[in-house]
Amino acid sequence: MKGRAYMSYMKLPHNHHNEIDNTELLEQLNDIQHFQIVSELFKQLSDPTRVRLFWLLCHCEECVLNLSAMMKMTSPAISHHLRELRNKDLVSSRRVGKEVYYKSANTEQSVLLHKMIERILMITCPEHKE
């Protein structure tokens, strides 16, 4: 409560003559752990290979061998990227006998990131423009 009381009385150095109460905004801003979670999620997509792999798995379900062929990479390299994506709950897997199939996870964050990637491609790539 002490932090909350401080926030509600925080005087900013530059007065813009607006009467907006920034208490809730400042409380969220100071919740560093939430921003750390977002940052960790975006770190997974800072690697172009992972973005491509994630995007591909948003459109199909495949095994490592087929993903390796599609991405023109070795199976161990694909497995490494899949492990990173799974650790952040962006990719899920299912086993059928000895074969493991991967696809994008059915989570809100996965769906949102897929939409974001598709929209950025539309905006930035001339051949994807609407």
XYZ file of N, CA and C in Angstrom:
390
model
N 0.816 -1.188 0.000
C 0.000 0.000 0.000
C 0.861 1.253 0.000
N 2.032 1.160 0.608
C 2.915 2.311 0.670
C 3.288 2.777 -0.748
N 3.628 1.814 -1.641
C 3.948 2.145 -3.028
C 2.777 2.778 -3.742
N 1.586 2.275 -3.475
C 0.382 2.812 -4.098
C 0.148 4.253 -3.661
N 0.330 4.528 -2.383
C 0.135 5.889 -1.880
C 1.144 6.830 -2.542
N 2.376 6.362 -2.688
C 3.400 7.187 -3.324
C 3.007 7.488 -4.766
N 2.537 6.461 -5.469
C 2.180 6.629 -6.873
C 1.068 7.655 -7.052
N 0.055 7.598 -6.206
C -1.078 8.488 -6.396
C -0.709 9.948 -6.145
N 0.382 10.182 -5.422
C 0.790 11.557 -5.148
C 2.044 11.952 -5.915
N 2.470 11.128 -6.845
C 3.686 11.413 -7.593
C 3.486 12.653 -8.457
N 4.379 13.579 -8.298
C 4.329 14.803 -9.091
C 5.383 14.691 -10.185
N 4.946 14.798 -11.408
C 5.861 14.700 -12.526
C 6.581 16.028 -12.738
N 7.797 15.991 -13.275
C 8.590 17.212 -13.407
C 8.017 18.240 -14.386
N 7.274 17.792 -15.383
C 6.733 18.719 -16.375
C 5.206 18.670 -16.319
N 4.597 19.767 -16.010
C 3.145 19.844 -15.870
C 2.530 20.243 -17.211
N 1.707 19.362 -17.756
C 1.029 19.626 -19.035
C -0.392 20.123 -18.823
N -0.734 20.421 -17.602
C -2.058 20.943 -17.229
C -3.180 19.978 -17.586
N -2.897 18.681 -17.522
C -3.978 17.719 -17.701
C -4.293 17.116 -16.339
N -5.507 16.768 -16.158
C -5.979 16.260 -14.874
C -6.114 14.738 -14.881
N -5.291 14.063 -15.638
C -5.363 12.602 -15.754
C -4.632 11.962 -14.580
N -5.305 11.011 -13.947
C -4.703 10.254 -12.854
C -3.902 9.096 -13.466
N -2.598 9.148 -13.338
C -1.716 8.128 -13.910
C -1.379 7.017 -12.935
N -2.097 6.927 -11.832
C -1.781 5.956 -10.787
C -1.730 4.537 -11.334
N -2.769 4.114 -12.027
C -2.830 2.742 -12.542
C -1.740 2.501 -13.586
N -1.529 3.468 -14.438
C -0.490 3.358 -15.452
C 0.892 3.198 -14.814
N 1.176 3.983 -13.807
C 2.466 3.913 -13.121
C 2.634 2.597 -12.358
N 1.552 2.076 -11.798
C 1.626 0.786 -11.111
C 1.989 -0.317 -12.100
N 1.363 -0.298 -13.260
C 1.671 -1.305 -14.279
C 3.096 -1.137 -14.791
N 3.522 0.096 -14.971
C 4.876 0.375 -15.444
C 5.922 -0.160 -14.481
N 5.643 -0.111 -13.205
C 6.594 -0.570 -12.195
C 6.541 -2.069 -11.942
N 5.632 -2.772 -12.589
C 5.580 -4.229 -12.463
C 6.555 -4.825 -13.478
N 7.819 -4.742 -13.165
C 8.898 -5.111 -14.078
C 8.807 -6.566 -14.511
N 8.335 -7.438 -13.645
C 8.248 -8.869 -13.970
C 7.349 -9.104 -15.189
N 6.237 -8.386 -15.292
C 5.356 -8.560 -16.450
C 6.062 -8.165 -17.741
N 6.808 -7.083 -17.704
C 7.540 -6.659 -18.892
C 8.675 -7.623 -19.208
N 9.234 -8.249 -18.207
C 10.286 -9.242 -18.416
C 9.723 -10.445 -19.169
N 8.517 -10.856 -18.820
C 7.865 -11.983 -19.507
C 7.665 -11.655 -20.980
N 7.194 -10.454 -21.263
C 6.987 -10.028 -22.651
C 8.321 -9.999 -23.390
N 9.334 -9.469 -22.746
C 10.659 -9.383 -23.353
C 11.203 -10.771 -23.696
N 11.041 -11.723 -22.780
C 11.505 -13.090 -23.026
C 10.779 -13.714 -24.214
N 9.505 -13.432 -24.329
C 8.725 -13.954 -25.446
C 9.233 -13.368 -26.762
N 9.466 -12.071 -26.785
C 9.971 -11.442 -28.006
C 11.388 -11.888 -28.336
N 12.176 -12.246 -27.335
C 13.529 -12.753 -27.600
C 13.471 -14.007 -28.458
N 12.447 -14.830 -28.243
C 12.308 -16.043 -29.033
C 12.122 -15.714 -30.508
N 11.510 -14.590 -30.778
C 11.256 -14.212 -32.157
C 12.295 -13.231 -32.689
N 13.380 -13.042 -31.954
C 14.435 -12.159 -32.445
C 15.341 -12.878 -33.436
N 15.198 -14.170 -33.530
C 15.978 -14.983 -34.463
C 15.111 -15.235 -35.710
N 15.583 -14.816 -36.893
C 14.763 -14.983 -38.105
C 14.394 -16.441 -38.401
N 15.276 -17.366 -38.064
C 14.962 -18.780 -38.278
C 13.778 -19.192 -37.422
N 13.765 -18.746 -36.169
C 12.654 -19.080 -35.284
C 11.355 -18.450 -35.749
N 11.422 -17.230 -36.270
C 10.216 -16.583 -36.793
C 9.675 -17.396 -37.964
N 10.553 -17.786 -38.863
C 10.137 -18.584 -40.016
C 9.539 -19.915 -39.573
N 10.209 -20.587 -38.645
C 9.741 -21.876 -38.149
C 8.396 -21.731 -37.441
N 8.284 -20.728 -36.592
C 7.012 -20.490 -35.901
C 5.904 -20.215 -36.917
N 6.188 -19.343 -37.883
C 5.189 -19.008 -38.904
C 4.760 -20.265 -39.656
N 5.732 -21.086 -40.041
C 5.433 -22.330 -40.751
C 4.519 -23.221 -39.913
N 4.810 -23.351 -38.624
C 4.015 -24.215 -37.744
C 2.647 -23.632 -37.423
N 2.446 -22.378 -37.726
C 1.102 -21.785 -37.605
C 0.218 -22.241 -38.763
N 0.856 -22.764 -39.824
C 0.122 -23.158 -41.024
C 0.103 -24.660 -41.279
N 0.900 -25.401 -40.524
C 0.919 -26.849 -40.722
C 1.454 -27.544 -39.474
N 1.252 -28.841 -39.440
C 1.812 -29.683 -38.380
C 2.779 -30.642 -39.070
N 4.015 -30.687 -38.575
C 5.030 -31.507 -39.241
C 5.994 -32.124 -38.243
N 6.702 -33.145 -38.719
C 7.769 -33.775 -37.938
C 9.082 -33.028 -38.183
N 10.073 -33.298 -37.352
C 11.366 -32.620 -37.454
C 12.022 -32.870 -38.810
N 11.948 -34.102 -39.303
C 12.587 -34.432 -40.581
C 12.013 -33.588 -41.723
N 10.687 -33.479 -41.782
C 10.063 -32.672 -42.833
C 10.336 -31.182 -42.628
N 10.315 -30.739 -41.368
C 10.630 -29.341 -41.089
C 12.061 -29.024 -41.522
N 12.971 -29.953 -41.277
C 14.367 -29.771 -41.691
C 14.473 -29.597 -43.204
N 13.747 -30.419 -43.937
C 13.772 -30.330 -45.404
C 13.165 -29.008 -45.870
N 12.044 -28.629 -45.274
C 11.370 -27.389 -45.672
C 12.218 -26.155 -45.361
N 12.907 -26.184 -44.235
C 13.705 -25.036 -43.798
C 15.141 -25.095 -44.336
N 15.498 -26.239 -44.972
C 16.858 -26.448 -45.496
C 17.898 -26.304 -44.384
N 17.614 -27.009 -43.288
C 18.487 -27.008 -42.117
C 18.625 -28.440 -41.607
N 19.592 -28.654 -40.729
C 19.766 -29.983 -40.138
C 18.681 -30.238 -39.084
N 18.408 -31.499 -38.850
C 17.431 -31.878 -37.823
C 17.837 -31.389 -36.427
N 19.114 -31.503 -36.037
C 19.492 -30.991 -34.714
C 19.256 -29.479 -34.575
N 19.508 -28.731 -35.644
C 19.281 -27.282 -35.589
C 17.791 -26.986 -35.426
N 16.965 -27.694 -36.179
C 15.510 -27.513 -36.064
C 15.052 -27.897 -34.666
N 15.555 -29.002 -34.151
C 15.184 -29.447 -32.803
C 15.538 -28.403 -31.754
N 16.682 -27.768 -31.914
C 17.092 -26.710 -30.981
C 16.076 -25.557 -30.994
N 15.708 -25.110 -32.180
C 14.754 -24.003 -32.281
C 13.372 -24.411 -31.759
N 12.974 -25.637 -32.034
C 11.682 -26.130 -31.531
C 11.672 -26.154 -29.999
N 12.768 -26.564 -29.414
C 12.868 -26.604 -27.949
C 12.703 -25.196 -27.365
N 13.332 -24.218 -27.984
C 13.211 -22.832 -27.521
C 11.768 -22.343 -27.630
N 11.124 -22.647 -28.728
C 9.728 -22.230 -28.928
C 8.780 -22.961 -27.981
N 9.053 -24.229 -27.725
C 8.216 -24.995 -26.781
C 8.365 -24.472 -25.368
N 9.581 -24.084 -24.992
C 9.818 -23.561 -23.637
C 9.012 -22.298 -23.358
N 8.640 -21.584 -24.398
C 7.841 -20.359 -24.241
C 6.379 -20.594 -24.618
N 5.996 -21.854 -24.731
C 4.616 -22.244 -25.047
C 4.100 -21.666 -26.361
N 4.993 -21.520 -27.330
C 4.582 -21.059 -28.651
C 4.331 -22.217 -29.600
N 4.912 -23.379 -29.270
C 4.782 -24.571 -30.101
C 4.396 -25.743 -29.206
N 3.541 -26.607 -29.734
C 3.170 -27.821 -29.007
C 3.539 -29.030 -29.865
N 3.535 -30.186 -29.233
C 3.899 -31.401 -29.967
C 2.979 -32.540 -29.554
N 2.928 -33.536 -30.426
C 2.197 -34.767 -30.115
C 2.976 -35.923 -30.712
N 2.960 -37.036 -30.002
C 3.699 -38.220 -30.427
C 2.723 -39.232 -31.026
N 3.131 -39.792 -32.169
C 2.405 -40.892 -32.799
C 3.449 -41.969 -33.059
N 3.468 -42.987 -32.207
C 4.507 -44.007 -32.285
C 5.859 -43.383 -31.979
N 6.789 -43.516 -32.911
C 8.122 -42.926 -32.717
C 8.206 -41.503 -33.274
N 7.195 -41.095 -34.008
C 7.197 -39.785 -34.669
C 6.594 -38.712 -33.769
N 7.213 -37.532 -33.745
C 6.702 -36.391 -32.995
C 6.336 -35.305 -33.994
N 5.122 -34.807 -33.878
C 4.622 -33.763 -34.764
C 4.519 -32.455 -33.992
N 4.898 -31.362 -34.653
C 4.900 -30.038 -34.038
C 3.946 -29.113 -34.772
N 3.350 -28.217 -34.009
C 2.499 -27.164 -34.578
C 2.493 -25.996 -33.591
N 1.963 -24.872 -34.035
C 1.880 -23.737 -33.114
C 0.921 -24.080 -31.985
N 1.228 -23.582 -30.814
C 0.394 -23.868 -29.641
C -0.950 -23.169 -29.774
N -1.937 -23.758 -29.174
C -3.276 -23.175 -29.182
C -3.415 -22.243 -27.970
N -2.616 -21.175 -27.981
C -2.641 -20.213 -26.886
C -2.927 -18.825 -27.451
N -3.409 -17.961 -26.610
C -3.704 -16.593 -27.042
C -2.440 -15.885 -27.523
N -1.323 -16.089 -26.817
C -0.088 -15.412 -27.221
C 0.414 -15.923 -28.566
N 0.268 -17.206 -28.813
C 0.692 -17.772 -30.087
C -0.145 -17.214 -31.240
N -1.446 -17.160 -31.051
C -2.344 -16.621 -32.078
C -2.030 -15.152 -32.343
N -1.831 -14.395 -31.292
C -1.528 -12.979 -31.427
C -0.202 -12.759 -32.159
N 0.822 -13.526 -31.800
C 2.112 -13.388 -32.470
C 2.027 -13.778 -33.941
N 1.235 -14.786 -34.243
C 1.051 -15.172 -35.641
C 0.405 -14.036 -36.421
N -0.651 -13.453 -35.861
C -1.318 -12.325 -36.522
C -0.353 -11.158 -36.704
N 0.456 -10.912 -35.703
C 1.411 -9.816 -35.765
C 2.431 -10.053 -36.891
N 2.954 -11.251 -36.979
C 3.922 -11.576 -38.031
C 3.275 -11.413 -39.404
N 2.085 -11.942 -39.567
C 1.392 -11.837 -40.862
C 1.139 -10.377 -41.227
N 0.712 -9.591 -40.265
C 0.419 -8.167 -40.530
C 1.693 -7.399 -40.868
N 2.773 -7.665 -40.159
C 4.043 -6.991 -40.447
C 4.526 -7.370 -41.846
N 4.377 -8.630 -42.226
C 4.741 -9.043 -43.582
C 3.925 -8.274 -44.614
N 2.641 -8.096 -44.362
C 1.774 -7.345 -45.272
C 2.215 -5.889 -45.403
N 2.601 -5.304 -44.295
C 2.972 -3.891 -44.277
C 4.346 -3.673 -44.913
N 5.286 -4.557 -44.644
C 6.672 -4.303 -45.029
C 7.114 -4.967 -46.325
N 6.406 -5.975 -46.784
C 6.834 -6.695 -47.984
C 5.959 -6.312 -49.167
N 6.546 -5.733 -50.206
C 5.758 -5.280 -51.350
C 4.896 -6.389 -51.972
N 5.406 -7.612 -52.012
C 4.621 -8.685 -52.641
C 3.472 -9.174 -51.748
N 3.433 -8.734 -50.493
C 2.357 -9.134 -49.600
C 1.337 -8.017 -49.373
N 1.511 -6.896 -50.028
C 0.598 -5.754 -49.807
C -0.809 -6.131 -50.224
N -1.768 -5.525 -49.510
C -3.180 -5.793 -49.804
C -3.590 -5.179 -51.106
